[in-house]
PDB file of C-alpha atoms in Angstrom:
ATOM      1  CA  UNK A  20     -17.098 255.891 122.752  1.00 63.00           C
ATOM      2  CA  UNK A  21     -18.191 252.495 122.964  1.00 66.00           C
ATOM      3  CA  UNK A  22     -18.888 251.008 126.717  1.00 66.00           C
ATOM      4  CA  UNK A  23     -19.886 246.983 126.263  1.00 68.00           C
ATOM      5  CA  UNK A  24     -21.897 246.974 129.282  1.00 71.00           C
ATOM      6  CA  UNK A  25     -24.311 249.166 130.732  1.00 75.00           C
ATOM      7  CA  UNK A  26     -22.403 249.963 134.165  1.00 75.00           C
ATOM      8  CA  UNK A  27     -19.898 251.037 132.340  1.00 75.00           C
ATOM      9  CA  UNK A  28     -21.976 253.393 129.954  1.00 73.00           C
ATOM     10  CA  UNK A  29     -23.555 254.669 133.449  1.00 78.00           C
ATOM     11  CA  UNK A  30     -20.120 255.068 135.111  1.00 76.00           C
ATOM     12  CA  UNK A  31     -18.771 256.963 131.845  1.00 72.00           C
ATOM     13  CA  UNK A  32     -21.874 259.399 131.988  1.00 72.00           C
ATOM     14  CA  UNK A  33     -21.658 260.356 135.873  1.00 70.00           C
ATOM     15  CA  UNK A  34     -17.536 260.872 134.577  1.00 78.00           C
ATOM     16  CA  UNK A  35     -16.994 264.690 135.317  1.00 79.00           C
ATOM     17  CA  UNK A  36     -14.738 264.818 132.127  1.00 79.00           C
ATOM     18  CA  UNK A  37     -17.408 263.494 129.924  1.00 72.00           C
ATOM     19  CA  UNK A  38     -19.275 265.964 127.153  1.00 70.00           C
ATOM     20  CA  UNK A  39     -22.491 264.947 125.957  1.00 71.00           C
ATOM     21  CA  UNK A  40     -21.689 267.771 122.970  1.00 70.00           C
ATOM     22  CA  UNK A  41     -18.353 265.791 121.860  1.00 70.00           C
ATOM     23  CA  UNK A  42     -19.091 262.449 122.942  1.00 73.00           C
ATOM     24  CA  UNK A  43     -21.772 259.969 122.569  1.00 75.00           C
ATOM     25  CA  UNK A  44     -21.639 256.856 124.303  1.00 72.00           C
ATOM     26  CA  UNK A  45     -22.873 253.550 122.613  1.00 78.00           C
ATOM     27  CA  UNK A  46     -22.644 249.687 123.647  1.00 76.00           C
ATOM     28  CA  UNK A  47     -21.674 248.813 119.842  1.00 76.00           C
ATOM     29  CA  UNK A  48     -19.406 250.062 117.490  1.00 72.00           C
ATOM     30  CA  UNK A  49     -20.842 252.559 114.916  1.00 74.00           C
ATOM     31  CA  UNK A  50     -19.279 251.867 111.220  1.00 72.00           C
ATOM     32  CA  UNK A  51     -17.661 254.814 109.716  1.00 68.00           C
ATOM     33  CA  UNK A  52     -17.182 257.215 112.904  1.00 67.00           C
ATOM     34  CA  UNK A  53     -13.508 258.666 113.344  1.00 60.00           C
ATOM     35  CA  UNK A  54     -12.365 259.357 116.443  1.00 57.00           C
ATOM     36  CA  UNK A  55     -11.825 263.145 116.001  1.00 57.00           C
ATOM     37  CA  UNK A  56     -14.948 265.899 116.729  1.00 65.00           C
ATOM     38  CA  UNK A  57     -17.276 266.711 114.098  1.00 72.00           C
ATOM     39  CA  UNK A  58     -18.964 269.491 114.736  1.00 78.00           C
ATOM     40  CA  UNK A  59     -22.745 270.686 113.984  1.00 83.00           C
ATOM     41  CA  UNK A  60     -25.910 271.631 114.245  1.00 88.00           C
ATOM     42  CA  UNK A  61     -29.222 269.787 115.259  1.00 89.00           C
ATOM     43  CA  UNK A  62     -32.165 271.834 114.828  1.00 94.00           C
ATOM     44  CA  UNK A  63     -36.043 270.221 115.330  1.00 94.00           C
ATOM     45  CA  UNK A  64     -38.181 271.295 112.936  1.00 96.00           C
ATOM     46  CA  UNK A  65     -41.366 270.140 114.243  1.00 95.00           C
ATOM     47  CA  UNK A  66     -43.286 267.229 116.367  1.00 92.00           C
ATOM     48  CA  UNK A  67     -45.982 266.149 117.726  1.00 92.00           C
ATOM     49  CA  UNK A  68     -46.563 263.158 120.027  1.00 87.00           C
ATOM     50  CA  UNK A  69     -45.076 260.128 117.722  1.00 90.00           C
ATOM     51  CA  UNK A  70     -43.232 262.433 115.200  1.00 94.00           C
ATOM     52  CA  UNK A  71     -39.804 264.422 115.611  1.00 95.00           C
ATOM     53  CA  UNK A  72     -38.629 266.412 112.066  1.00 96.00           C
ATOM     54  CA  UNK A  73     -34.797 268.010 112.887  1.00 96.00           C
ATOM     55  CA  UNK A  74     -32.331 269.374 110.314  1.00 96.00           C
ATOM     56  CA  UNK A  75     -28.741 268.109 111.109  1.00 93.00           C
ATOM     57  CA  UNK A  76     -25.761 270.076 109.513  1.00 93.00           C
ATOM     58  CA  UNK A  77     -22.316 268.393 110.278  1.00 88.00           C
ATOM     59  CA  UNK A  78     -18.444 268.978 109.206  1.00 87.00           C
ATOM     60  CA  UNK A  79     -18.217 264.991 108.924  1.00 84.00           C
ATOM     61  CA  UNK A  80     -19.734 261.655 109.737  1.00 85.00           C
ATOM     62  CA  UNK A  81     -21.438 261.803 113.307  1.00 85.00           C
ATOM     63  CA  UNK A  82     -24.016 260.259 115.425  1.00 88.00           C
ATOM     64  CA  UNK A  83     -27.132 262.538 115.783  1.00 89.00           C
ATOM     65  CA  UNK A  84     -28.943 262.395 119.489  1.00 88.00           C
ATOM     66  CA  UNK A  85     -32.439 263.025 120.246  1.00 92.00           C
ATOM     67  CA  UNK A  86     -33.134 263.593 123.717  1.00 89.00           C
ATOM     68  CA  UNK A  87     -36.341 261.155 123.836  1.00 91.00           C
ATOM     69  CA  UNK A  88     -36.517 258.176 125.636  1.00 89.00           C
ATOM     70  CA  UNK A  89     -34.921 255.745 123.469  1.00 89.00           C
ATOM     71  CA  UNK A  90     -37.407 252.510 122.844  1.00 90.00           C
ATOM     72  CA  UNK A  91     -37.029 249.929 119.809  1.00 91.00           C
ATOM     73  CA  UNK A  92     -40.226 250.719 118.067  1.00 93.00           C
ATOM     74  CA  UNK A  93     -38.532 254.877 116.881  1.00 94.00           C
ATOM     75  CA  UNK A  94     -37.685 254.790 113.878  1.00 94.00           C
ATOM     76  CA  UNK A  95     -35.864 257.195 111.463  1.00 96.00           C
ATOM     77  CA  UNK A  96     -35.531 258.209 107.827  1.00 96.00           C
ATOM     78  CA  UNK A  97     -31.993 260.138 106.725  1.00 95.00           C
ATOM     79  CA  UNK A  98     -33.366 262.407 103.880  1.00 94.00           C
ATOM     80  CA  UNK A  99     -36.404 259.948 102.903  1.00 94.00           C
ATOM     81  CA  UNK A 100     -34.264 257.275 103.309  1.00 94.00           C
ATOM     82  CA  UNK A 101     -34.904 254.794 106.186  1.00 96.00           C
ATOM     83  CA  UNK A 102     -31.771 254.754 109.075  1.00 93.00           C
ATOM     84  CA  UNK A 103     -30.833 253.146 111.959  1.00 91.00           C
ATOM     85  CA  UNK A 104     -31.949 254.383 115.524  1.00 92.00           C
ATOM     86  CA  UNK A 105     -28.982 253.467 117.713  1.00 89.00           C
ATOM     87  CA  UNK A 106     -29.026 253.562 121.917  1.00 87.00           C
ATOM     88  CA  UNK A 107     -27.075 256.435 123.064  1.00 85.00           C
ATOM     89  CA  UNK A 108     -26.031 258.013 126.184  1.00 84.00           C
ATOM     90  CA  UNK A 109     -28.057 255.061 127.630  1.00 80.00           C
ATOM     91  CA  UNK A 110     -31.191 256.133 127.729  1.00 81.00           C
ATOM     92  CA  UNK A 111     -31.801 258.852 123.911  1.00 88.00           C
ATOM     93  CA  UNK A 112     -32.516 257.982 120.627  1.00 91.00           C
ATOM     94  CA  UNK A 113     -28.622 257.977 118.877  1.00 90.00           C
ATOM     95  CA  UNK A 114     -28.754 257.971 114.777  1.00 91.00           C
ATOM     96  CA  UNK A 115     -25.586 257.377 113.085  1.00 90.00           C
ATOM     97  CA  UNK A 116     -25.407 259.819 109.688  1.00 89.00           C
ATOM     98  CA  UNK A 117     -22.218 258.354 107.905  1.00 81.00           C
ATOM     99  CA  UNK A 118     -21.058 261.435 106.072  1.00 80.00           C
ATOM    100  CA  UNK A 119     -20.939 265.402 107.030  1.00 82.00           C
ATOM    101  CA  UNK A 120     -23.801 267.458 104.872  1.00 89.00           C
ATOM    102  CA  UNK A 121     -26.992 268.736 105.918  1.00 94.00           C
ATOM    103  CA  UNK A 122     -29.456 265.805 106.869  1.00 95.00           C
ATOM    104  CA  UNK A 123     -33.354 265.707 107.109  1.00 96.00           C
ATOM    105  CA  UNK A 124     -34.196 263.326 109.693  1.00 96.00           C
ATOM    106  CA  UNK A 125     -37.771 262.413 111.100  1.00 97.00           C
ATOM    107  CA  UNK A 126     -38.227 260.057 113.718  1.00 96.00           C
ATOM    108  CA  UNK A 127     -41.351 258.450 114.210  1.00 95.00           C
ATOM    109  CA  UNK A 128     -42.598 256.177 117.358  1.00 94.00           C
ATOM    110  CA  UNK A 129     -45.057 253.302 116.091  1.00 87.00           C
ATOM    111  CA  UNK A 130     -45.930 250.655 118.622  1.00 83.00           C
ATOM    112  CA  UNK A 131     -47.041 247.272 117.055  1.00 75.00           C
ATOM    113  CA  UNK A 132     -49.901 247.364 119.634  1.00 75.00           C
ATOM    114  CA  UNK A 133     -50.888 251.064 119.062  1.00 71.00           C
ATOM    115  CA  UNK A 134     -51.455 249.622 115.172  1.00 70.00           C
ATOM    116  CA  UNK A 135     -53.646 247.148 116.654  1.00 70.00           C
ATOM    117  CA  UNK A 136     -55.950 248.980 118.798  1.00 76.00           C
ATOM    118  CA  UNK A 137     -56.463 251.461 116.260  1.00 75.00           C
ATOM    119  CA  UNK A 138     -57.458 248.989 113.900  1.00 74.00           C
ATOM    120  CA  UNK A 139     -60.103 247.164 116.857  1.00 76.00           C
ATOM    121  CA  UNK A 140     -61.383 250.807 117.102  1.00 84.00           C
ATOM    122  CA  UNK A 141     -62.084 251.307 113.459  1.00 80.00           C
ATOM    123  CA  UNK A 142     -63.849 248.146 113.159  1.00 83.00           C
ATOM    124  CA  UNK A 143     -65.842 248.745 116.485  1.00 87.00           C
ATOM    125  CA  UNK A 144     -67.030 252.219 114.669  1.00 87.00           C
ATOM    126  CA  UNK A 145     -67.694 250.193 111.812  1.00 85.00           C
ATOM    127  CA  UNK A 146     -69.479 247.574 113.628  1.00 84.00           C
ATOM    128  CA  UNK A 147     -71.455 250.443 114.897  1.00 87.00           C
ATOM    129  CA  UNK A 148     -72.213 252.379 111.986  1.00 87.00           C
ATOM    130  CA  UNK A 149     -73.767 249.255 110.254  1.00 87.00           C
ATOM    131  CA  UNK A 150     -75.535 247.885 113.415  1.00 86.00           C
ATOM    132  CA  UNK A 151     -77.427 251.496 113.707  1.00 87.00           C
ATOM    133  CA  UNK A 152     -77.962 251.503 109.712  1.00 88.00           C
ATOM    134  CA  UNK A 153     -79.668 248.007 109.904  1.00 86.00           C
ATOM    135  CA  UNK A 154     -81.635 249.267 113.042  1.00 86.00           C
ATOM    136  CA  UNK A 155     -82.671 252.433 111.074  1.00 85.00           C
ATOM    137  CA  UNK A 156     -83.447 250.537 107.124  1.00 85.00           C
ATOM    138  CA  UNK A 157     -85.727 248.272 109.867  1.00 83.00           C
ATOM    139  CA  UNK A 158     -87.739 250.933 111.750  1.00 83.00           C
ATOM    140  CA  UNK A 159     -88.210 252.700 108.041  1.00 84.00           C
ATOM    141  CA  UNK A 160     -89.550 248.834 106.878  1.00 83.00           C
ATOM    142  CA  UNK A 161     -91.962 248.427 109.746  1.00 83.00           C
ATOM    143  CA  UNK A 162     -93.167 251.904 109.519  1.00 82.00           C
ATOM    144  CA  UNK A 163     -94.117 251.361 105.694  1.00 82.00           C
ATOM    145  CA  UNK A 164     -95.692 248.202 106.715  1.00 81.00           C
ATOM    146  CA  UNK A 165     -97.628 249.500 108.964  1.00 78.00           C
ATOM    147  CA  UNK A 166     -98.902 252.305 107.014  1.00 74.00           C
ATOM    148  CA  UNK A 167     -99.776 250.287 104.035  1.00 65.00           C
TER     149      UNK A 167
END
């Protein structure tokens, strides 16, 4: 079900008619979704803190929801292939699988600033390593001068 705005998507949830296991609310349309029930599976496979592997098995095309906090920086590959990780339910991760089938998916969370810091923090160690290299070919230097 589509709800433009995000009162209504709120007001749609709290609904006492609404079923999270036949209905996923979006704010945009999702290409290729009929309006009858697939039905399915949605098994995880495996994570860790920035990676989700599930194995979806569907009767048709469907949209696939991960209960995570949805954020733009998940992203997901359909059977190696990279996707599109849609809003749903306003607040999980929502990934539209256009035809029914079983379907690998693994979603994986990669902040832009995570990528930085780890990158300051190799070149720190780096910076480090070569600092304490220099310090140690220098001590070896002055000890063979002085012996000499």
């Amino acid at each position: 079900i589509v709800e433009p705005d995000t009162a209504s998507e709120i007001a749609a949830l709290w609904d006492p008619s609404f079923d999270p296991a036949d209905v996923a609310l979006t704010t945009t349309p999702v290409a290729g979704l009929a309006t009858a029930g697939t039905s399915g599976t949605f098994q995880i496979t495996s994570e860790s803190t920035d990676t989700v592997a599930a194995t979806v098995t569907a009767t048709g095309p469907t949209v696939a929801i991960l209960s995570r906090t949805w954020h733009p920086y998940w992203t997901v590959t359909i059977d190696g292939v990279p996707g599109t990780v849609i809003r749903a339910d306003y607040a999980f991760i929502g990934v539209p699988l256009p035809g029914g089938g079983t379907h690998h998916l693994v979603f994986r969370y990669r902040s832009p600033i995570l990528e930085r810091s780890e990158f300051a923090s190799a070149s720190t160690w780096l910076f480090v390593l070569l600092v304490s290299l220099g310090a140690g070919v220098a001590a070896l230097r002055r000890r063979r001068t002085a012996s000499a």
